[in-house]
Amino acid sequence: MKKHQIGVIGLAVMGKNLALNIAEHGFRVAVYNRSTGKTNEILEEAQNKEYEGNLSAYYSLEEFTEDLETPRKIILMVKAGDAVDDMINQLLPFLSKGDLIMDGGNSYYMDTIRRNKVLKELGYHFLGTGISGGEEGARKGPAIMPGGAIDAYQMMEPILTAISAKVDNEPCSTYIGEDGAGHFVKMVHNGIEYADMQLIGEAYDIMKKILHLTPQELHEVFDEWNQGELNSYLIDITADIFAKKDIASDHYLVDMILDVGGQKGTGKWTSQIALDLGAPIPTITNAVYERYLSAKKDERIKASQKLKGPESIVTKQKDFIEAIRRALYASKICAYAQGFGLLHTASEQYGWKLRFADIAKIFRGGCIIRAQFLNRISDAYNENPELENLLLAEYFSDIINWYQTEWREVIKAAISAGIAIPAFSSALAYYDSYRSKELPMNLLQAQRDYFGAHTYQRIDKEGIYHTQW
């Protein structure tokens, strides 16, 4: 019997579905999980399927590694953090120099840089690979972002290309860059996802509280939006969500869900790293903050009884819905500009030479932020690979020039109605700051020099100055 071409360790939702995806694409895959229950589960799922013969389960790491072709190729789908290091340490006694380990979890990119360096020194290949798309993506085709040495990527390329999502017959998988580049890009993807979801939530909140739209009416609005330039996975599933009735009551399910947002940490990482690198991503960061604020449910209930807001306002429904759509699209452009701006800064900082047009292309399928307008982003970077900011690309600058009146009107209406819109308003503030020839930082520098002798520069001559105020 031929040995297996690839091994997968970790058979929770993502690992199990990725292994089944690999087997279904004709590769011989060995699987291992610390607990036998998950192992038995994947065997049952593969039973009587055409690809059943491509998948074998093992109950010890020694047997698992013995039945892999050399050089061995192993994908780790375990929880990010110490569990990855623990599994690598357990594996090493059974591996040979030249074998490859790929971490397919949501690992912190600095951990990936460290692991890459250590394993390279020991004679092993390592890939830190972002995989996006959740359960469905892992099973039917995810977006894949591999980072590491190019020769390590080439060892895995046939499998990664085969199992990835496809858009216009192009795989949503490509080599990202050295060491931690793959996991960094996945982290920023998740940060953009936070912003995208928050913006959609704010658009919903405005229509619910100002226009008093029902879930069914909201379903119709989002379904219509999904037919145009806002076409995306998140808009599509949002339309579906509003149509879902709750089987336990007479209400729509969305109205029965507690308004406390969860998170797994990648959005927080994105914001922290942006601060370290000096890259402004206010819309992404505000989306993270809003999840933290939502968790203070008891406090918010008390505050709602004590802190009063303005009276509700009335506006024309049809025109206002279109204004909200335009405001959402303009804000979305700014959020993506911030995310790609962070990638640009990191690429220069770490010498990754990221190819932004290719990254936009792999985001088009399989992943959570897949959207029609990613084609526009890819086009913008193809036209100018050195583009400093997406807002400077003609398509995006034209859109915001056309839409900004409605964008501002929607924000004014939400503020007048007392509706929290941190993502909408921070996106606009980012746009207005970025397009400003002058910002009030001259006063800030004067203040810093006044109280701390931090010095300042002048507009009329070179040099560093300090004044005895």
Short mmCIF file of C-alpha atoms in Angstrom, two decimals:
data_model
loop_
_atom_site.label_atom_id
_atom_site.label_comp_id
_atom_site.label_asym_id
_atom_site.label_seq_id
_atom_site.Cartn_x
_atom_site.Cartn_y
_atom_site.Cartn_z
CA MET A 1 0.00 0.00 0.00
CA LYS A 2 1.28 3.44 -0.95
CA LYS A 3 2.20 5.79 1.85
CA HIS A 4 0.20 8.96 2.43
CA GLN A 5 1.13 12.20 0.68
CA ILE A 6 0.05 14.48 3.51
CA GLY A 7 -0.86 14.28 7.19
CA VAL A 8 -3.32 16.37 9.18
CA ILE A 9 -3.13 16.68 12.97
CA GLY A 10 -6.12 18.18 14.80
CA LEU A 11 -9.61 17.15 13.76
CA ALA A 12 -11.86 19.85 15.19
CA VAL A 13 -14.15 21.61 12.73
CA MET A 14 -11.45 23.19 10.55
CA GLY A 15 -9.01 20.27 10.62
CA LYS A 16 -11.63 17.65 9.89
CA ASN A 17 -13.10 19.52 6.93
CA LEU A 18 -9.69 20.39 5.53
CA ALA A 19 -8.67 16.71 5.66
CA LEU A 20 -11.88 15.67 3.89
CA ASN A 21 -11.28 18.37 1.27
CA ILE A 22 -7.75 17.05 0.65
CA ALA A 23 -8.97 13.44 0.37
CA GLU A 24 -11.76 14.40 -2.00
CA HIS A 25 -9.20 16.06 -4.28
CA GLY A 26 -7.42 12.77 -4.72
CA PHE A 27 -4.57 13.06 -2.25
CA ARG A 28 -3.80 10.27 0.20
CA VAL A 29 -4.16 11.82 3.64
CA ALA A 30 -3.37 10.46 7.10
CA VAL A 31 -5.15 11.99 10.09
CA TYR A 32 -4.41 12.05 13.80
CA ASN A 33 -6.16 13.61 16.77
CA ARG A 34 -5.24 13.52 20.44
CA SER A 35 -8.73 12.30 21.40
CA THR A 36 -10.07 9.27 19.55
CA GLY A 37 -13.64 10.59 19.37
CA LYS A 38 -12.79 13.14 16.66
CA THR A 39 -10.81 10.49 14.78
CA ASN A 40 -13.75 8.11 14.72
CA GLU A 41 -16.03 10.95 13.64
CA ILE A 42 -14.04 11.71 10.48
CA LEU A 43 -13.92 8.02 9.57
CA GLU A 44 -17.70 7.82 9.83
CA GLU A 45 -18.10 10.92 7.66
CA ALA A 46 -15.83 9.49 4.96
CA GLN A 47 -17.49 6.07 5.03
CA ASN A 48 -18.94 4.96 1.67
CA LYS A 49 -17.74 8.15 -0.02
CA GLU A 50 -15.73 7.98 -3.26
CA TYR A 51 -12.70 9.34 -1.45
CA GLU A 52 -12.90 6.95 1.53
CA GLY A 53 -9.82 5.06 0.32
CA ASN A 54 -7.75 8.25 0.35
CA LEU A 55 -8.13 8.76 4.10
CA SER A 56 -6.62 6.73 6.94
CA ALA A 57 -6.73 7.42 10.67
CA TYR A 58 -3.98 6.74 13.20
CA TYR A 59 -4.01 6.60 16.97
CA SER A 60 -0.33 7.22 17.67
CA LEU A 61 2.07 9.81 16.29
CA GLU A 62 4.67 7.13 15.58
CA GLU A 63 2.33 5.15 13.31
CA PHE A 64 1.03 8.37 11.77
CA THR A 65 4.49 9.61 10.78
CA GLU A 66 5.72 6.17 9.64
CA ASP A 67 3.02 5.99 6.98
CA LEU A 68 3.83 9.38 5.40
CA GLU A 69 5.89 9.75 2.23
CA THR A 70 9.27 11.40 2.72
CA PRO A 71 9.97 14.19 2.91
CA ARG A 72 6.96 14.21 5.21
CA LYS A 73 4.39 17.00 4.93
CA ILE A 74 2.21 17.58 8.01
CA ILE A 75 -0.51 20.18 8.57
CA LEU A 76 -1.19 21.21 12.16
CA MET A 77 -4.78 22.32 12.81
CA VAL A 78 -4.53 22.77 16.57
CA LYS A 79 -5.35 25.72 18.80
CA ALA A 80 -3.00 28.68 18.40
CA GLY A 81 -0.45 29.29 21.13
CA ASP A 82 1.32 26.76 23.33
CA ALA A 83 -0.57 23.85 21.74
CA VAL A 84 1.31 24.42 18.46
CA ASP A 85 4.70 24.35 20.18
CA ASP A 86 3.69 21.29 22.21
CA MET A 87 2.64 19.39 19.09
CA ILE A 88 5.81 20.34 17.21
CA ASN A 89 7.90 19.07 20.13
CA GLN A 90 5.94 15.80 20.18
CA LEU A 91 6.43 15.37 16.43
CA LEU A 92 10.15 16.09 16.13
CA PRO A 93 11.40 12.70 17.46
CA PHE A 94 9.53 10.98 14.60
CA LEU A 95 10.65 13.33 11.82
CA SER A 96 13.70 13.50 9.56
CA LYS A 97 15.58 16.54 8.34
CA GLY A 98 13.89 17.97 5.27
CA ASP A 99 10.37 17.18 6.52
CA LEU A 100 7.81 19.96 6.50
CA ILE A 101 5.38 21.18 9.17
CA MET A 102 2.62 23.61 8.21
CA ASP A 103 0.72 25.48 10.93
CA GLY A 104 -2.75 26.14 9.50
CA GLY A 105 -4.25 27.73 12.63
CA ASN A 106 -4.70 31.37 13.57
CA SER A 107 -1.24 31.73 15.09
CA TYR A 108 0.28 35.05 16.10
CA TYR A 109 2.70 36.00 13.34
CA MET A 110 5.63 36.65 15.71
CA ASP A 111 5.26 33.07 16.99
CA THR A 112 5.41 31.95 13.36
CA ILE A 113 8.62 33.94 12.78
CA ARG A 114 10.16 32.30 15.86
CA ARG A 115 9.09 28.76 14.88
CA ASN A 116 10.31 29.28 11.34
CA LYS A 117 13.76 30.27 12.57
CA VAL A 118 14.06 27.45 15.11
CA LEU A 119 12.92 24.70 12.75
CA LYS A 120 15.10 25.98 9.92
CA GLU A 121 18.14 25.76 12.19
CA LEU A 122 17.17 22.17 13.03
CA GLY A 123 16.89 21.28 9.33
CA TYR A 124 13.10 21.26 8.93
CA HIS A 125 10.78 23.23 6.65
CA PHE A 126 8.00 25.31 8.19
CA LEU A 127 5.02 27.16 6.74
CA GLY A 128 2.79 29.50 8.73
CA THR A 129 -0.40 29.48 6.72
CA GLY A 130 -3.55 31.52 7.16
CA ILE A 131 -6.69 29.61 6.17
CA SER A 132 -9.95 31.54 5.91
CA GLY A 133 -13.52 30.54 5.25
CA GLY A 134 -14.66 28.75 8.37
CA GLU A 135 -16.21 25.30 8.26
CA GLU A 136 -17.67 25.69 4.76
CA GLY A 137 -14.46 27.10 3.34
CA ALA A 138 -12.30 24.35 4.81
CA ARG A 139 -14.57 21.72 3.29
CA LYS A 140 -15.37 23.26 -0.09
CA GLY A 141 -12.41 25.55 -0.73
CA PRO A 142 -10.83 28.17 1.55
CA ALA A 143 -8.61 31.16 0.88
CA ILE A 144 -5.08 30.08 1.75
CA MET A 145 -2.18 32.38 2.74
CA PRO A 146 1.10 30.43 3.10
CA GLY A 147 4.19 32.13 4.50
CA GLY A 148 7.71 30.76 4.83
CA ALA A 149 10.63 29.83 2.62
CA ILE A 150 9.72 29.56 -1.06
CA ASP A 151 11.05 25.97 -1.30
CA ALA A 152 8.76 24.96 1.58
CA TYR A 153 5.80 26.50 -0.26
CA GLN A 154 6.72 24.65 -3.44
CA MET A 155 6.54 21.35 -1.55
CA MET A 156 2.94 22.13 -0.54
CA GLU A 157 1.80 24.10 -3.58
CA PRO A 158 0.03 21.28 -5.51
CA ILE A 159 -2.14 20.40 -2.52
CA LEU A 160 -2.87 23.99 -1.48
CA THR A 161 -3.75 25.01 -5.02
CA ALA A 162 -6.03 22.01 -5.50
CA ILE A 163 -8.05 22.44 -2.30
CA SER A 164 -8.40 26.24 -2.37
CA ALA A 165 -11.44 28.16 -3.56
CA LYS A 166 -11.44 29.13 -7.23
CA VAL A 167 -12.65 32.42 -8.76
CA ASP A 168 -12.58 32.78 -12.55
CA ASN A 169 -10.60 29.52 -12.56
CA GLU A 170 -7.87 31.16 -10.45
CA PRO A 171 -6.93 29.53 -7.11
CA CYS A 172 -7.46 31.58 -3.96
CA SER A 173 -4.05 30.51 -2.75
CA THR A 174 -0.66 32.03 -3.48
CA TYR A 175 2.74 32.37 -1.86
CA ILE A 176 2.62 35.38 0.46
CA GLY A 177 6.20 35.88 1.66
CA GLU A 178 8.88 34.88 4.14
CA ASP A 179 8.46 33.63 7.74
CA GLY A 180 5.35 35.23 9.35
CA ALA A 181 3.89 36.90 6.24
CA GLY A 182 1.08 34.37 5.75
CA HIS A 183 -0.22 34.60 9.29
CA PHE A 184 0.16 38.40 9.25
CA VAL A 185 -2.00 38.68 6.13
CA LYS A 186 -4.59 36.35 7.70
CA MET A 187 -4.58 38.51 10.84
CA VAL A 188 -5.23 41.66 8.80
CA HIS A 189 -7.94 39.80 6.87
CA ASN A 190 -9.64 39.17 10.21
CA GLY A 191 -9.22 42.80 11.21
CA ILE A 192 -10.92 43.92 8.00
CA GLU A 193 -13.62 41.35 8.75
CA TYR A 194 -14.24 43.01 12.14
CA ALA A 195 -14.66 46.40 10.45
CA ASP A 196 -16.87 45.02 7.68
CA MET A 197 -19.21 43.33 10.15
CA GLN A 198 -19.38 46.40 12.39
CA LEU A 199 -20.24 48.63 9.42
CA ILE A 200 -23.02 46.28 8.35
CA GLY A 201 -24.30 46.22 11.93
CA GLU A 202 -24.40 50.01 12.06
CA ALA A 203 -26.28 50.21 8.75
CA TYR A 204 -28.80 47.74 10.22
CA ASP A 205 -29.08 49.76 13.43
CA ILE A 206 -29.79 52.98 11.54
CA MET A 207 -32.52 51.36 9.43
CA LYS A 208 -34.03 49.67 12.46
CA LYS A 209 -34.08 52.70 14.76
CA ILE A 210 -34.71 55.56 12.32
CA LEU A 211 -36.78 53.87 9.60
CA HIS A 212 -38.24 51.18 11.88
CA LEU A 213 -37.75 48.46 9.25
CA THR A 214 -38.83 44.94 10.16
CA PRO A 215 -36.50 41.96 9.72
CA GLN A 216 -38.42 40.97 6.59
CA GLU A 217 -37.99 44.46 5.14
CA LEU A 218 -34.30 44.37 6.10
CA HIS A 219 -33.99 41.03 4.33
CA GLU A 220 -35.32 42.64 1.16
CA VAL A 221 -32.96 45.62 1.48
CA PHE A 222 -29.84 43.49 1.96
CA ASP A 223 -30.90 41.08 -0.75
CA GLU A 224 -31.18 44.01 -3.16
CA TRP A 225 -27.84 45.44 -2.02
CA ASN A 226 -26.21 42.09 -2.71
CA GLN A 227 -27.12 42.42 -6.40
CA GLY A 228 -24.92 45.51 -6.84
CA GLU A 229 -21.53 46.90 -5.86
CA LEU A 230 -21.94 45.73 -2.24
CA ASN A 231 -22.15 42.11 -3.42
CA SER A 232 -20.26 40.03 -0.86
CA TYR A 233 -20.46 37.00 1.38
CA LEU A 234 -21.26 39.08 4.47
CA ILE A 235 -24.08 41.01 2.78
CA ASP A 236 -25.45 37.73 1.39
CA ILE A 237 -25.55 35.95 4.75
CA THR A 238 -26.97 39.07 6.42
CA ALA A 239 -29.94 38.95 4.04
CA ASP A 240 -30.44 35.27 4.98
CA ILE A 241 -30.19 36.02 8.70
CA PHE A 242 -33.02 38.59 8.57
CA ALA A 243 -35.34 36.05 6.92
CA LYS A 244 -34.85 33.37 9.58
CA LYS A 245 -37.77 32.79 11.97
CA ASP A 246 -37.19 31.58 15.52
CA ILE A 247 -38.72 28.11 16.01
CA ALA A 248 -39.07 28.75 19.77
CA SER A 249 -41.15 31.92 19.43
CA ASP A 250 -43.18 34.00 17.01
CA HIS A 251 -40.27 36.38 16.39
CA TYR A 252 -37.50 36.59 13.86
CA LEU A 253 -34.37 34.91 15.21
CA VAL A 254 -32.17 38.01 14.93
CA ASP A 255 -34.42 39.79 17.43
CA MET A 256 -33.97 36.96 19.95
CA ILE A 257 -30.14 36.97 19.94
CA LEU A 258 -28.36 38.73 22.82
CA ASP A 259 -26.42 41.80 21.67
CA VAL A 260 -23.04 40.76 23.09
CA GLY A 261 -20.31 40.29 20.48
CA GLY A 262 -17.69 37.57 20.79
CA GLN A 263 -14.14 37.46 19.45
CA LYS A 264 -11.10 35.20 19.29
CA GLY A 265 -8.35 37.82 19.45
CA THR A 266 -7.15 38.37 15.88
CA GLY A 267 -8.91 41.75 15.64
CA LYS A 268 -7.17 42.82 18.85
CA TRP A 269 -3.82 41.66 17.46
CA THR A 270 -4.39 43.69 14.30
CA SER A 271 -4.98 46.85 16.32
CA GLN A 272 -2.03 46.25 18.64
CA ILE A 273 0.38 45.64 15.76
CA ALA A 274 -0.92 48.67 13.87
CA LEU A 275 -0.01 50.82 16.88
CA ASP A 276 3.46 49.26 17.02
CA LEU A 277 4.02 49.88 13.30
CA GLY A 278 2.45 53.35 13.27
CA ALA A 279 -0.22 52.39 10.75
CA PRO A 280 -3.63 54.11 11.26
CA ILE A 281 -6.56 51.67 11.23
CA PRO A 282 -9.23 53.50 13.27
CA THR A 283 -12.26 51.75 11.77
CA ILE A 284 -10.84 48.29 12.49
CA THR A 285 -9.85 49.32 16.01
CA ASN A 286 -13.24 50.89 16.74
CA ALA A 287 -14.89 47.64 15.64
CA VAL A 288 -12.79 45.80 18.24
CA TYR A 289 -13.66 48.36 20.92
CA GLU A 290 -17.38 48.05 20.15
CA ARG A 291 -17.26 44.30 20.83
CA TYR A 292 -15.66 45.04 24.20
CA LEU A 293 -18.32 47.65 24.92
CA SER A 294 -21.10 45.27 23.90
CA ALA A 295 -19.88 42.81 26.54
CA LYS A 296 -20.78 45.34 29.26
CA LYS A 297 -24.46 44.47 28.89
CA ASP A 298 -25.45 45.00 32.52
CA GLU A 299 -23.77 48.40 32.60
CA ARG A 300 -25.44 49.39 29.34
CA ILE A 301 -28.86 48.48 30.73
CA LYS A 302 -28.24 50.73 33.76
CA ALA A 303 -26.87 53.51 31.56
CA SER A 304 -29.90 53.34 29.26
CA GLN A 305 -32.12 54.20 32.23
CA LYS A 306 -30.02 57.12 33.41
CA LEU A 307 -28.40 58.63 30.31
CA LYS A 308 -30.85 60.19 27.89
CA GLY A 309 -30.46 60.54 24.14
CA PRO A 310 -32.22 62.75 21.57
CA GLU A 311 -35.69 62.25 20.20
CA SER A 312 -36.02 60.07 17.11
CA ILE A 313 -35.96 61.82 13.74
CA VAL A 314 -38.08 61.23 10.66
CA THR A 315 -36.69 61.00 7.12
CA LYS A 316 -37.80 59.81 3.69
CA GLN A 317 -37.41 56.05 3.62
CA LYS A 318 -36.50 55.23 0.01
CA ASP A 319 -33.94 57.99 -0.48
CA PHE A 320 -32.44 57.35 2.96
CA ILE A 321 -31.95 53.62 2.33
CA GLU A 322 -29.95 54.45 -0.79
CA ALA A 323 -27.95 57.00 1.22
CA ILE A 324 -27.16 54.31 3.81
CA ARG A 325 -26.02 51.97 1.04
CA ARG A 326 -23.67 54.61 -0.29
CA ALA A 327 -22.42 55.43 3.20
CA LEU A 328 -21.76 51.73 3.83
CA TYR A 329 -19.80 51.37 0.59
CA ALA A 330 -17.71 54.49 1.20
CA SER A 331 -16.95 53.36 4.76
CA LYS A 332 -16.09 49.87 3.52
CA ILE A 333 -13.57 51.35 1.05
CA CYS A 334 -11.89 53.22 3.91
CA ALA A 335 -11.76 50.08 6.08
CA TYR A 336 -10.09 48.10 3.32
CA ALA A 337 -7.73 51.02 2.62
CA GLN A 338 -6.69 50.89 6.27
CA GLY A 339 -6.13 47.13 6.17
CA PHE A 340 -4.07 47.23 2.99
CA GLY A 341 -2.22 50.26 4.35
CA LEU A 342 -1.20 48.15 7.36
CA LEU A 343 -0.03 45.39 5.00
CA HIS A 344 2.01 47.97 3.08
CA THR A 345 3.70 49.19 6.28
CA ALA A 346 4.43 45.66 7.50
CA SER A 347 5.81 44.62 4.11
CA GLU A 348 8.36 47.42 4.30
CA GLN A 349 9.12 46.77 7.98
CA TYR A 350 9.78 43.04 7.57
CA GLY A 351 11.02 42.97 3.98
CA TRP A 352 8.22 40.65 2.85
CA LYS A 353 7.66 42.28 -0.58
CA LEU A 354 3.94 41.55 -0.39
CA ARG A 355 2.06 41.48 -3.70
CA PHE A 356 -1.13 43.34 -2.87
CA ALA A 357 -2.91 42.58 -6.15
CA ASP A 358 -2.44 38.85 -5.52
CA ILE A 359 -3.60 39.16 -1.92
CA ALA A 360 -6.78 40.94 -3.05
CA LYS A 361 -7.35 38.15 -5.58
CA ILE A 362 -7.11 35.33 -3.01
CA PHE A 363 -9.54 37.24 -0.78
CA ARG A 364 -12.18 37.00 -3.56
CA GLY A 365 -13.19 33.42 -2.74
CA GLY A 366 -13.38 31.08 0.21
CA CYS A 367 -12.78 33.70 2.90
CA ILE A 368 -15.22 35.70 5.02
CA ILE A 369 -14.51 39.10 3.45
CA ARG A 370 -14.89 37.85 -0.11
CA ALA A 371 -16.55 40.57 -2.12
CA GLN A 372 -17.02 41.73 -5.68
CA PHE A 373 -15.07 44.93 -5.18
CA LEU A 374 -11.87 43.02 -4.35
CA ASN A 375 -11.48 42.82 -8.14
CA ARG A 376 -11.27 46.62 -8.08
CA ILE A 377 -8.59 46.47 -5.38
CA SER A 378 -6.59 43.94 -7.38
CA ASP A 379 -6.91 46.12 -10.50
CA ALA A 380 -5.71 49.18 -8.58
CA TYR A 381 -2.55 47.43 -7.41
CA ASN A 382 -1.94 45.88 -10.83
CA GLU A 383 -2.09 49.35 -12.36
CA ASN A 384 0.23 50.75 -9.68
CA PRO A 385 2.08 48.19 -7.48
CA GLU A 386 3.57 51.08 -5.50
CA LEU A 387 0.14 52.57 -4.66
CA GLU A 388 0.45 54.15 -1.22
CA ASN A 389 -3.23 54.06 -0.32
CA LEU A 390 -6.34 52.66 -2.03
CA LEU A 391 -8.03 56.05 -1.68
CA LEU A 392 -5.56 57.39 -4.25
CA ALA A 393 -6.74 54.92 -6.91
CA GLU A 394 -9.07 56.61 -9.38
CA TYR A 395 -12.00 54.19 -8.97
CA PHE A 396 -12.09 54.56 -5.19
CA SER A 397 -11.51 58.32 -5.13
CA ASP A 398 -14.30 58.77 -7.68
CA ILE A 399 -16.72 56.63 -5.67
CA ILE A 400 -16.14 58.58 -2.46
CA ASN A 401 -16.34 61.90 -4.29
CA TRP A 402 -19.74 60.80 -5.61
CA TYR A 403 -21.00 59.28 -2.37
CA GLN A 404 -19.62 61.53 0.34
CA THR A 405 -22.63 63.86 0.53
CA GLU A 406 -24.94 60.96 1.41
CA TRP A 407 -22.25 59.45 3.64
CA ARG A 408 -22.09 62.63 5.69
CA GLU A 409 -25.89 62.98 5.79
CA VAL A 410 -26.31 59.44 7.12
CA ILE A 411 -23.72 60.05 9.84
CA LYS A 412 -25.38 63.32 10.81
CA ALA A 413 -28.78 61.61 10.96
CA ALA A 414 -27.44 58.77 13.13
CA ILE A 415 -25.71 61.19 15.50
CA SER A 416 -28.86 63.32 15.70
CA ALA A 417 -30.85 60.20 16.56
CA GLY A 418 -28.35 59.12 19.23
CA ILE A 419 -27.27 55.97 17.38
CA ALA A 420 -23.71 54.76 17.98
CA ILE A 421 -21.80 54.56 14.70
CA PRO A 422 -18.11 54.23 15.66
CA ALA A 423 -17.15 52.49 12.41
CA PHE A 424 -19.03 54.85 10.06
CA SER A 425 -17.76 57.96 11.83
CA SER A 426 -14.15 56.75 12.19
CA ALA A 427 -14.06 55.81 8.50
CA LEU A 428 -15.14 59.34 7.60
CA ALA A 429 -12.66 60.88 10.05
CA TYR A 430 -9.90 58.75 8.49
CA TYR A 431 -10.90 59.97 5.04
CA ASP A 432 -11.05 63.61 6.11
CA SER A 433 -7.72 63.40 7.94
CA TYR A 434 -6.02 61.66 5.03
CA ARG A 435 -7.23 64.22 2.49
CA SER A 436 -6.33 67.22 4.69
CA LYS A 437 -3.38 69.29 3.53
CA GLU A 438 -3.15 70.69 7.05
CA LEU A 439 -3.97 69.06 10.39
CA PRO A 440 -3.96 70.77 13.83
CA MET A 441 -0.75 69.01 14.83
CA ASN A 442 1.09 72.34 14.74
CA LEU A 443 -0.80 73.26 17.91
CA LEU A 444 -0.14 69.83 19.40
CA GLN A 445 3.60 70.24 18.76
CA ALA A 446 3.51 73.67 20.39
CA GLN A 447 1.81 72.16 23.45
CA ARG A 448 4.40 69.37 23.62
CA ASP A 449 7.21 71.88 23.39
CA TYR A 450 5.55 74.11 26.02
CA PHE A 451 5.18 71.44 28.71
CA GLY A 452 8.01 69.07 27.83
CA ALA A 453 10.54 70.84 25.59
CA HIS A 454 9.87 68.20 22.93
CA THR A 455 10.82 70.65 20.13
CA TYR A 456 9.16 71.27 16.78
CA GLN A 457 9.96 71.91 13.12
CA ARG A 458 9.11 75.08 11.20
CA ILE A 459 7.37 75.47 7.83
CA ASP A 460 9.74 78.20 6.62
CA LYS A 461 13.20 76.75 7.33
CA GLU A 462 15.01 73.51 8.17
CA GLY A 463 16.02 72.45 11.66
CA ILE A 464 14.69 71.50 15.10
CA TYR A 465 13.47 74.31 17.38
CA HIS A 466 12.51 74.92 20.98
CA THR A 467 10.87 78.04 22.48
CA GLN A 468 10.93 79.36 26.03
CA TRP A 469 7.17 79.82 26.19
#
